[in-house]
Short mmCIF file of C-alpha atoms in Angstrom, two decimals:
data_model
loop_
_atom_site.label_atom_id
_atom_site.label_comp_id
_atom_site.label_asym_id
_atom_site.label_seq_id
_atom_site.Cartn_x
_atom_site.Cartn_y
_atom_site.Cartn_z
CA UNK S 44 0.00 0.00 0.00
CA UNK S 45 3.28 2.27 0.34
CA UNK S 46 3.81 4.27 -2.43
CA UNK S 47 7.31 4.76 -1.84
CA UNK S 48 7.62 0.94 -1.87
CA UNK S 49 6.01 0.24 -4.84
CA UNK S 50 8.49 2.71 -7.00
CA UNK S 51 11.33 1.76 -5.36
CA UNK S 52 11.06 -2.01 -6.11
CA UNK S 53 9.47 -1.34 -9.66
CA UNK S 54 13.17 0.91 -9.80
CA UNK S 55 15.08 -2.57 -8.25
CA UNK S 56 12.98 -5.31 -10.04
CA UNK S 57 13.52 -3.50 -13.68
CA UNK S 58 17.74 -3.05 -12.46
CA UNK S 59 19.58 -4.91 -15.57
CA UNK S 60 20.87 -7.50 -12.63
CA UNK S 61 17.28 -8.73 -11.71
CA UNK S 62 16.43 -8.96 -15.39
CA UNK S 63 13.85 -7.58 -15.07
CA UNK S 64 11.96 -11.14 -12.88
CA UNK S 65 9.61 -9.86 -9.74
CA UNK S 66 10.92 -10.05 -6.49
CA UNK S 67 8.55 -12.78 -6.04
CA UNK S 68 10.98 -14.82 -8.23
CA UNK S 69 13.68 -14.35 -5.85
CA UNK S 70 11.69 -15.54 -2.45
CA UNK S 71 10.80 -18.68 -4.61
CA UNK S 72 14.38 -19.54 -5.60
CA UNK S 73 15.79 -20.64 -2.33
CA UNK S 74 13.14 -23.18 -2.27
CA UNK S 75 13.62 -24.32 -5.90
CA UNK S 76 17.17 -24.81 -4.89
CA UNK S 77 16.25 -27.02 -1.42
CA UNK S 78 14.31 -29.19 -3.85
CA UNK S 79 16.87 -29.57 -6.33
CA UNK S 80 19.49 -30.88 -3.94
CA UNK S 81 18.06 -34.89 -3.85
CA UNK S 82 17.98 -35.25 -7.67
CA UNK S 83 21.52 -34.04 -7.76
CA UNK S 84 22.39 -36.03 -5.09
CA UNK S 85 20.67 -39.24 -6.72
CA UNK S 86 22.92 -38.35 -9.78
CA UNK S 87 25.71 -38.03 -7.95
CA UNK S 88 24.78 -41.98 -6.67
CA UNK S 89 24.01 -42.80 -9.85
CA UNK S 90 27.88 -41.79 -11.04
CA UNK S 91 29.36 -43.40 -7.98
CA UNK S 92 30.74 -46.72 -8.97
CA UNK S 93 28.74 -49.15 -7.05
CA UNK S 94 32.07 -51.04 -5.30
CA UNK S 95 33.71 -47.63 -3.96
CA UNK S 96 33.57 -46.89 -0.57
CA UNK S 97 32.01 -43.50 -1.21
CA UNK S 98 28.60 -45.13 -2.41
CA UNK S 99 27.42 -46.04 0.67
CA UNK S 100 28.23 -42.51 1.85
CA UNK S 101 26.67 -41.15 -1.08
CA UNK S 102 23.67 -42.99 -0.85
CA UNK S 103 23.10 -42.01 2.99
CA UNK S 104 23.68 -38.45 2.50
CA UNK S 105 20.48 -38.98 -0.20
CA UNK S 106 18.82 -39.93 2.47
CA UNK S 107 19.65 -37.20 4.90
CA UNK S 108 19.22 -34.70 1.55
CA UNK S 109 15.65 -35.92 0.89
CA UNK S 110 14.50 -35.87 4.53
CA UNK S 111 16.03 -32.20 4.89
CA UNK S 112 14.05 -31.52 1.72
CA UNK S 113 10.73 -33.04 2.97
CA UNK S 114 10.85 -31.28 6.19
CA UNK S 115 11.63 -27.86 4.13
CA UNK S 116 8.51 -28.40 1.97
CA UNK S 117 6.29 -29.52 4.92
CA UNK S 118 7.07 -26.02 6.76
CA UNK S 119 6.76 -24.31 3.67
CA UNK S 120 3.19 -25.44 3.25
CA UNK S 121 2.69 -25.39 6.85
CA UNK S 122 3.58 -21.58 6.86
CA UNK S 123 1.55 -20.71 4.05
CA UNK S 124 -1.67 -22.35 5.30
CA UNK S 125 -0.74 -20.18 8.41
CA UNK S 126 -0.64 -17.18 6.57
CA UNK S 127 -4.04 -17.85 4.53
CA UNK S 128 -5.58 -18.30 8.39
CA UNK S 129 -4.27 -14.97 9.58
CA UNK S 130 -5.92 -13.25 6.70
CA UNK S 131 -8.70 -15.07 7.65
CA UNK S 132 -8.84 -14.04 11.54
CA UNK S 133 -7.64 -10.80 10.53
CA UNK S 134 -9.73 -9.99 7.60
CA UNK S 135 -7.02 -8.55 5.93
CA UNK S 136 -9.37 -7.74 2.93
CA UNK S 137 -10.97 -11.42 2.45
CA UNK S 138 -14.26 -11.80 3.54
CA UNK S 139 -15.24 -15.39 4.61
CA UNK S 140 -18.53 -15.60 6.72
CA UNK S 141 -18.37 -18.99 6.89
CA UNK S 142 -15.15 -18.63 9.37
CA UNK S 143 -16.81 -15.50 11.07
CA UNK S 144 -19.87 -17.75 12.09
CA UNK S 145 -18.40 -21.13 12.86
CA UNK S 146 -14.41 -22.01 13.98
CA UNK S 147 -12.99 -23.95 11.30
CA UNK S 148 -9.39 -25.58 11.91
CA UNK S 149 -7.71 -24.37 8.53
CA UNK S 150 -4.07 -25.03 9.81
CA UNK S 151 -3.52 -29.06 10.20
CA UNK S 152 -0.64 -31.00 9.16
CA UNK S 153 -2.56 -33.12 6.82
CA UNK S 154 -3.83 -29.95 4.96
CA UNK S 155 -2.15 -28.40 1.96
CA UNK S 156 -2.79 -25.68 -0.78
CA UNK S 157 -3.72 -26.96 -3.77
CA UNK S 158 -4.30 -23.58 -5.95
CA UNK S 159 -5.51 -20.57 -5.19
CA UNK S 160 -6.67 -17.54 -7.34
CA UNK S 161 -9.73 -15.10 -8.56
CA UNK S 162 -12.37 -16.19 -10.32
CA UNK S 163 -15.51 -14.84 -11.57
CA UNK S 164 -18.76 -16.14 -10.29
CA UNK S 165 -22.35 -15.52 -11.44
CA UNK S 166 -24.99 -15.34 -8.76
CA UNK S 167 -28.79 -15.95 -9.54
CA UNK S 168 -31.05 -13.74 -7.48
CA UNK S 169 -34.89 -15.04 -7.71
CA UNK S 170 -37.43 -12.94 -6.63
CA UNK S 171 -41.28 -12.96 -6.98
CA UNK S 172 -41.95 -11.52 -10.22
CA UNK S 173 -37.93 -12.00 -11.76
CA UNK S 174 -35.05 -13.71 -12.17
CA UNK S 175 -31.36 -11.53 -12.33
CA UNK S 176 -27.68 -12.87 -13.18
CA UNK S 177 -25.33 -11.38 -11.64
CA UNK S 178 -21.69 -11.44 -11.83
CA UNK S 179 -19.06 -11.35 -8.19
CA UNK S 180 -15.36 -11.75 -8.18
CA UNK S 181 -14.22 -13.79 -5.32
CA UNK S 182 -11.57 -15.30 -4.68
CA UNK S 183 -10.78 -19.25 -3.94
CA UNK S 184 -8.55 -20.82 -1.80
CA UNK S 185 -8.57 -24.96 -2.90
CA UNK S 186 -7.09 -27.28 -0.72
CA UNK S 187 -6.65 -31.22 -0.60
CA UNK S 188 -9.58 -31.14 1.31
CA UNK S 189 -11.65 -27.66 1.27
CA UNK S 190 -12.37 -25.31 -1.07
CA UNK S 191 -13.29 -21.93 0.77
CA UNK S 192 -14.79 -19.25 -1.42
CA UNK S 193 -14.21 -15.66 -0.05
CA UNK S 194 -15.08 -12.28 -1.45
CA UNK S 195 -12.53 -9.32 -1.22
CA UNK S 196 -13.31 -6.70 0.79
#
């Protein structure tokens, strides 16, 4: 919402050493990286001759890689289902009056974010004498078990 903010990063994010990506690019590499590390790893396995001492090293620091990476990726889900809930119990500009009215457990370890986004949806208002279409953007928030449909503020 900061003015200032918004030029200044439009100034960094079009800087010929950015080129030109969104900063949103660069919180998202770390975690490309994190994921990357087992299937180099595995390759690295792969290349080790099988009778050399260093494949049994190899192949347990796979293992150690891949469980790092797992844990990484659970927190990373785990934190954004957090964030989606303090929107929520905020109302940080999402409307949701499903959550206002009953309490509804959004953050649980066997819960992830499937896709999220805007969408347009058309809402039929019958009266007595007529029928009206009208259209609403809300936005959606589908997970491997809910789909919550909100309404910005």
């Amino acid at each position: 919402t900061n003015p200032a903010f918004k030029e200044v990063l439009s100034r960094i994010e079009s800087h010929e050493d950015c080129r030109n990506l969104p900063m949103i690019s660069f919180l998202i590499l770390p975690m490309q990286r994190v994921t990357r590390l087992p299937l180099l790893m595995d390759t690295i396995c792969q290349k080790t001759p099988k009778d050399s001492a260093k494949y049994e090293n190899c192949k347990q620091a796979l293992k150690e890689v891949s469980k790092v990476c797992s844990q990484v990726i659970k927190l990373f889900l785990y934190h954004t289902l957090f964030s989606i809930f303090k929107k929520f119990s905020n109302f940080e500009g999402l409307q949701c009056d499903f959550l206002a009215l009953q309490p509804f457990p959004l953050v649980s370890s066997s819960r992830w974010l499937v896709k999220r986004g805007e969408l347009t949806a058309y809402v039929e208002d019958t009266g007595l004498f007529s029928k009206r279409t009208s259209k609403q953007q809300v936005y959606f928030f589908l997970f491997n078990d809910v789909l919550i449909i909100t309404k910005k503020k």
